[in-house]
């Protein structure tokens, strides 16, 4: 019975994955406008950020849309398809849960921020315009 359920959900994911990807492409918002100087400052700040995600996770899609809306060049690391990213997430963040934003602080320490709403709120507070 367990094999049947597992097979069903794997098949469901295979069917829904392209739908999620297409829906994301069609509904991703246009990025906010900044002056070249402001954008350069944002680009520098984003060098210390990395988003660990699964490509078809709806919560990850939600965070990627906010990243696109804010025009942020944040490195996206797929923890589902790349074992090295999965291992880094498990070792650094303490658990394999996505989305997770890795924030490298000025002192060299890392903060691992989980939950899409918390990540979006942090991004908006840090990079949003009034």
CSV table of N, CA, C and O in Angstrom, one decimal, residues 26-91:
chain,number,residue,atom,x,y,z
A,26,UNK,N,4.6,32.9,-16.0
A,26,UNK,CA,3.5,33.8,-16.4
A,26,UNK,C,3.1,34.9,-15.4
A,26,UNK,O,2.6,35.9,-15.7
A,27,UNK,N,3.3,34.6,-14.1
A,27,UNK,CA,2.9,35.5,-13.0
A,27,UNK,C,4.0,36.2,-12.3
A,27,UNK,O,3.7,36.9,-11.3
A,28,UNK,N,5.2,36.0,-12.7
A,28,UNK,CA,6.3,36.7,-12.0
A,28,UNK,C,6.2,38.2,-12.3
A,28,UNK,O,6.1,38.6,-13.4
A,29,UNK,N,6.2,39.0,-11.2
A,29,UNK,CA,6.0,40.5,-11.4
A,29,UNK,C,7.3,41.1,-11.9
A,29,UNK,O,8.4,40.6,-11.9
A,30,UNK,N,7.1,42.3,-12.5
A,30,UNK,CA,8.2,43.1,-13.0
A,30,UNK,C,8.9,43.7,-11.8
A,30,UNK,O,8.3,44.0,-10.8
A,31,UNK,N,10.2,43.9,-12.0
A,31,UNK,CA,11.0,44.4,-10.8
A,31,UNK,C,10.9,45.9,-10.7
A,31,UNK,O,10.6,46.6,-11.6
A,32,UNK,N,11.1,46.3,-9.4
A,32,UNK,CA,11.0,47.7,-9.1
A,32,UNK,C,12.2,48.4,-9.7
A,32,UNK,O,13.2,47.8,-10.0
A,33,UNK,N,12.0,49.7,-10.0
A,33,UNK,CA,13.1,50.5,-10.6
A,33,UNK,C,13.9,51.2,-9.6
A,33,UNK,O,13.4,51.7,-8.6
A,34,UNK,N,15.2,51.2,-9.8
A,34,UNK,CA,16.2,51.9,-8.9
A,34,UNK,C,17.2,52.6,-9.8
A,34,UNK,O,17.4,52.3,-11.0
A,35,UNK,N,17.8,53.6,-9.2
A,35,UNK,CA,18.9,54.3,-9.9
A,35,UNK,C,20.1,53.3,-10.1
A,35,UNK,O,20.1,52.4,-9.3
A,36,UNK,N,20.9,53.5,-11.0
A,36,UNK,CA,22.1,52.6,-11.1
A,36,UNK,C,22.9,52.5,-9.9
A,36,UNK,O,23.4,51.4,-9.5
A,37,UNK,N,23.1,53.6,-9.1
A,37,UNK,CA,23.8,53.6,-7.9
A,37,UNK,C,23.1,52.8,-6.8
A,37,UNK,O,23.8,52.0,-6.1
A,38,UNK,N,21.8,52.9,-6.7
A,38,UNK,CA,21.0,52.2,-5.7
A,38,UNK,C,21.1,50.7,-6.1
A,38,UNK,O,21.3,49.8,-5.2
A,39,UNK,N,21.0,50.3,-7.4
A,39,UNK,CA,21.0,48.9,-7.8
A,39,UNK,C,22.4,48.3,-7.5
A,39,UNK,O,22.5,47.2,-7.1
A,40,UNK,N,23.4,49.1,-7.7
A,40,UNK,CA,24.8,48.6,-7.4
A,40,UNK,C,24.9,48.3,-6.0
A,40,UNK,O,25.6,47.3,-5.6
A,41,UNK,N,24.4,49.1,-5.1
A,41,UNK,CA,24.4,48.9,-3.7
A,41,UNK,C,23.6,47.6,-3.3
A,41,UNK,O,24.1,46.8,-2.5
A,42,UNK,N,22.5,47.5,-3.9
A,42,UNK,CA,21.7,46.3,-3.7
A,42,UNK,C,22.4,45.0,-4.2
A,42,UNK,O,22.4,44.0,-3.5
A,43,UNK,N,23.0,45.1,-5.3
A,43,UNK,CA,23.8,44.0,-5.9
A,43,UNK,C,24.9,43.6,-4.9
A,43,UNK,O,25.1,42.4,-4.7
A,44,UNK,N,25.6,44.5,-4.3
A,44,UNK,CA,26.7,44.2,-3.4
A,44,UNK,C,26.1,43.5,-2.1
A,44,UNK,O,26.7,42.6,-1.6
A,45,UNK,N,25.0,44.0,-1.6
A,45,UNK,CA,24.4,43.4,-0.4
A,45,UNK,C,23.9,42.0,-0.7
A,45,UNK,O,24.0,41.1,0.2
A,46,UNK,N,23.5,41.7,-1.9
A,46,UNK,CA,23.0,40.4,-2.3
A,46,UNK,C,24.1,39.4,-2.5
A,46,UNK,O,23.8,38.2,-2.5
A,47,UNK,N,25.3,39.8,-2.6
A,47,UNK,CA,26.4,38.9,-2.7
A,47,UNK,C,26.5,38.0,-1.4
A,47,UNK,O,27.1,36.9,-1.4
A,48,UNK,N,25.9,38.5,-0.3
A,48,UNK,CA,26.0,37.7,1.0
A,48,UNK,C,24.7,36.9,1.2
A,48,UNK,O,24.5,36.5,2.3
A,49,UNK,N,23.9,36.7,0.2
A,49,UNK,CA,22.7,36.0,0.3
A,49,UNK,C,22.6,34.8,-0.6
A,49,UNK,O,23.1,34.9,-1.7
A,50,UNK,N,22.0,33.7,-0.2
A,50,UNK,CA,21.7,32.6,-1.0
A,50,UNK,C,20.4,31.9,-0.6
A,50,UNK,O,20.1,31.8,0.6
A,51,UNK,N,19.6,31.6,-1.6
A,51,UNK,CA,18.3,31.0,-1.3
A,51,UNK,C,18.4,29.5,-1.6
A,51,UNK,O,18.7,29.1,-2.8
A,52,UNK,N,18.2,28.7,-0.6
A,52,UNK,CA,18.1,27.2,-0.8
A,52,UNK,C,16.7,26.9,-1.1
A,52,UNK,O,15.8,27.3,-0.3
A,53,UNK,N,16.4,26.1,-2.2
A,53,UNK,CA,15.0,25.9,-2.6
A,53,UNK,C,14.9,24.6,-3.4
A,53,UNK,O,15.9,24.0,-3.8
A,54,UNK,N,13.6,24.2,-3.6
A,54,UNK,CA,13.3,23.2,-4.6
A,54,UNK,C,12.6,23.9,-5.7
A,54,UNK,O,11.7,24.8,-5.5
A,55,UNK,N,12.8,23.5,-6.9
A,55,UNK,CA,12.3,24.2,-8.1
A,55,UNK,C,10.8,24.3,-8.1
A,55,UNK,O,10.3,25.4,-8.5
A,56,UNK,N,10.1,23.3,-7.7
A,56,UNK,CA,8.6,23.3,-7.9
A,56,UNK,C,7.9,23.5,-6.5
A,56,UNK,O,6.7,23.3,-6.5
A,57,UNK,N,8.6,23.8,-5.5
A,57,UNK,CA,8.0,24.0,-4.2
A,57,UNK,C,7.2,25.3,-4.3
A,57,UNK,O,7.7,26.4,-4.6
A,58,UNK,N,5.9,25.3,-4.0
A,58,UNK,CA,5.1,26.6,-4.1
A,58,UNK,C,5.6,27.7,-3.1
A,58,UNK,O,5.5,28.8,-3.4
A,59,UNK,N,6.1,27.3,-2.0
A,59,UNK,CA,6.6,28.3,-1.0
A,59,UNK,C,7.9,28.9,-1.6
A,59,UNK,O,8.1,30.1,-1.4
A,60,UNK,N,8.7,28.1,-2.3
A,60,UNK,CA,9.9,28.6,-2.9
A,60,UNK,C,9.5,29.6,-4.1
A,60,UNK,O,10.2,30.6,-4.3
A,61,UNK,N,8.5,29.2,-4.8
A,61,UNK,CA,8.0,30.0,-5.9
A,61,UNK,C,7.6,31.4,-5.4
A,61,UNK,O,7.9,32.5,-5.9
A,62,UNK,N,6.9,31.4,-4.2
A,62,UNK,CA,6.5,32.6,-3.6
A,62,UNK,C,7.7,33.5,-3.2
A,62,UNK,O,7.7,34.7,-3.5
A,63,UNK,N,8.8,33.0,-2.7
A,63,UNK,CA,10.0,33.7,-2.4
A,63,UNK,C,10.7,34.2,-3.7
A,63,UNK,O,11.1,35.4,-3.8
A,64,UNK,N,10.8,33.3,-4.7
A,64,UNK,CA,11.4,33.7,-5.9
A,64,UNK,C,10.6,34.9,-6.6
A,64,UNK,O,11.2,35.8,-7.2
A,65,UNK,N,9.3,34.9,-6.5
A,65,UNK,CA,8.5,36.0,-7.0
A,65,UNK,C,8.9,37.3,-6.3
A,65,UNK,O,9.0,38.4,-6.9
A,66,UNK,N,9.0,37.3,-5.0
A,66,UNK,CA,9.4,38.5,-4.2
A,66,UNK,C,10.8,38.9,-4.6
A,66,UNK,O,11.0,40.1,-4.7
A,67,UNK,N,11.7,38.0,-4.8
A,67,UNK,CA,13.0,38.3,-5.2
A,67,UNK,C,13.0,39.0,-6.6
A,67,UNK,O,13.7,40.0,-6.8
A,68,UNK,N,12.2,38.5,-7.5
A,68,UNK,CA,12.0,39.1,-8.8
A,68,UNK,C,11.4,40.5,-8.7
A,68,UNK,O,11.9,41.5,-9.4
A,69,UNK,N,10.4,40.6,-7.9
A,69,UNK,CA,9.7,41.9,-7.7
A,69,UNK,C,10.6,43.0,-7.2
A,69,UNK,O,10.6,44.1,-7.6
A,70,UNK,N,11.5,42.6,-6.3
A,70,UNK,CA,12.5,43.5,-5.7
A,70,UNK,C,13.7,43.7,-6.5
A,70,UNK,O,14.6,44.5,-6.2
A,71,UNK,N,13.9,42.9,-7.6
A,71,UNK,CA,15.0,43.0,-8.5
A,71,UNK,C,16.3,42.7,-7.8
A,71,UNK,O,17.3,43.4,-7.9
A,72,UNK,N,16.3,41.5,-7.1
A,72,UNK,CA,17.5,41.1,-6.3
A,72,UNK,C,18.2,40.0,-7.0
A,72,UNK,O,17.7,39.0,-7.3
A,73,UNK,N,19.6,40.2,-7.2
A,73,UNK,CA,20.4,39.1,-7.8
A,73,UNK,C,20.9,38.1,-6.8
A,73,UNK,O,22.1,38.0,-6.5
A,74,UNK,N,19.9,37.4,-6.1
A,74,UNK,CA,20.3,36.4,-5.1
A,74,UNK,C,20.6,35.1,-5.7
A,74,UNK,O,19.8,34.6,-6.6
A,75,UNK,N,21.7,34.5,-5.3
A,75,UNK,CA,22.0,33.1,-5.8
A,75,UNK,C,21.0,32.1,-5.3
A,75,UNK,O,20.6,32.1,-4.2
A,76,UNK,N,20.5,31.3,-6.3
A,76,UNK,CA,19.5,30.3,-6.0
A,76,UNK,C,20.2,28.9,-6.0
A,76,UNK,O,20.8,28.6,-7.0
A,77,UNK,N,20.1,28.2,-4.9
A,77,UNK,CA,20.7,26.9,-4.8
A,77,UNK,C,19.6,25.8,-4.7
A,77,UNK,O,18.9,25.8,-3.7
A,78,UNK,N,19.6,24.9,-5.6
A,78,UNK,CA,18.6,23.8,-5.6
A,78,UNK,C,19.1,22.7,-4.7
A,78,UNK,O,20.0,21.9,-5.0
A,79,UNK,N,18.4,22.6,-3.5
A,79,UNK,CA,18.8,21.5,-2.5
A,79,UNK,C,18.1,20.2,-2.9
A,79,UNK,O,18.4,19.2,-2.2
A,80,UNK,N,17.3,20.2,-3.9
A,80,UNK,CA,16.7,18.9,-4.3
A,80,UNK,C,17.5,18.2,-5.3
A,80,UNK,O,17.7,17.0,-5.2
A,81,UNK,N,18.1,18.9,-6.2
A,81,UNK,CA,18.9,18.3,-7.3
A,81,UNK,C,20.4,18.2,-7.1
A,81,UNK,O,21.1,17.5,-7.8
A,82,UNK,N,20.9,19.1,-6.2
A,82,UNK,CA,22.3,19.1,-6.0
A,82,UNK,C,22.7,18.7,-4.6
A,82,UNK,O,22.4,19.4,-3.6
A,83,UNK,N,23.3,17.5,-4.4
A,83,UNK,CA,23.6,17.0,-3.1
A,83,UNK,C,24.5,17.9,-2.3
A,83,UNK,O,24.4,18.0,-1.0
A,84,UNK,N,25.4,18.7,-2.9
A,84,UNK,CA,26.3,19.6,-2.2
A,84,UNK,C,25.5,20.7,-1.5
A,84,UNK,O,25.8,21.1,-0.4
A,85,UNK,N,24.4,21.2,-2.2
A,85,UNK,CA,23.6,22.2,-1.6
A,85,UNK,C,22.7,21.6,-0.5
A,85,UNK,O,22.5,22.3,0.6
A,86,UNK,N,22.2,20.4,-0.7
A,86,UNK,CA,21.4,19.7,0.3
A,86,UNK,C,22.2,19.5,1.6
A,86,UNK,O,21.8,19.8,2.7
A,87,UNK,N,23.5,19.1,1.4
A,87,UNK,CA,24.4,18.9,2.6
A,87,UNK,C,24.7,20.2,3.3
A,87,UNK,O,24.7,20.2,4.5
A,88,UNK,N,25.0,21.2,2.5
A,88,UNK,CA,25.2,22.6,3.1
A,88,UNK,C,24.0,23.0,3.9
A,88,UNK,O,24.2,23.6,5.0
A,89,UNK,N,22.8,22.8,3.4
A,89,UNK,CA,21.6,23.2,4.1
A,89,UNK,C,21.5,22.4,5.4
A,89,UNK,O,21.2,23.0,6.5
A,90,UNK,N,21.7,21.1,5.3
A,90,UNK,CA,21.6,20.3,6.5
A,90,UNK,C,22.6,20.7,7.6
A,90,UNK,O,22.3,20.8,8.8
A,91,UNK,N,23.8,20.9,7.2
A,91,UNK,CA,24.9,21.2,8.1
A,91,UNK,C,24.8,22.6,8.7
A,91,UNK,O,25.0,22.8,9.9
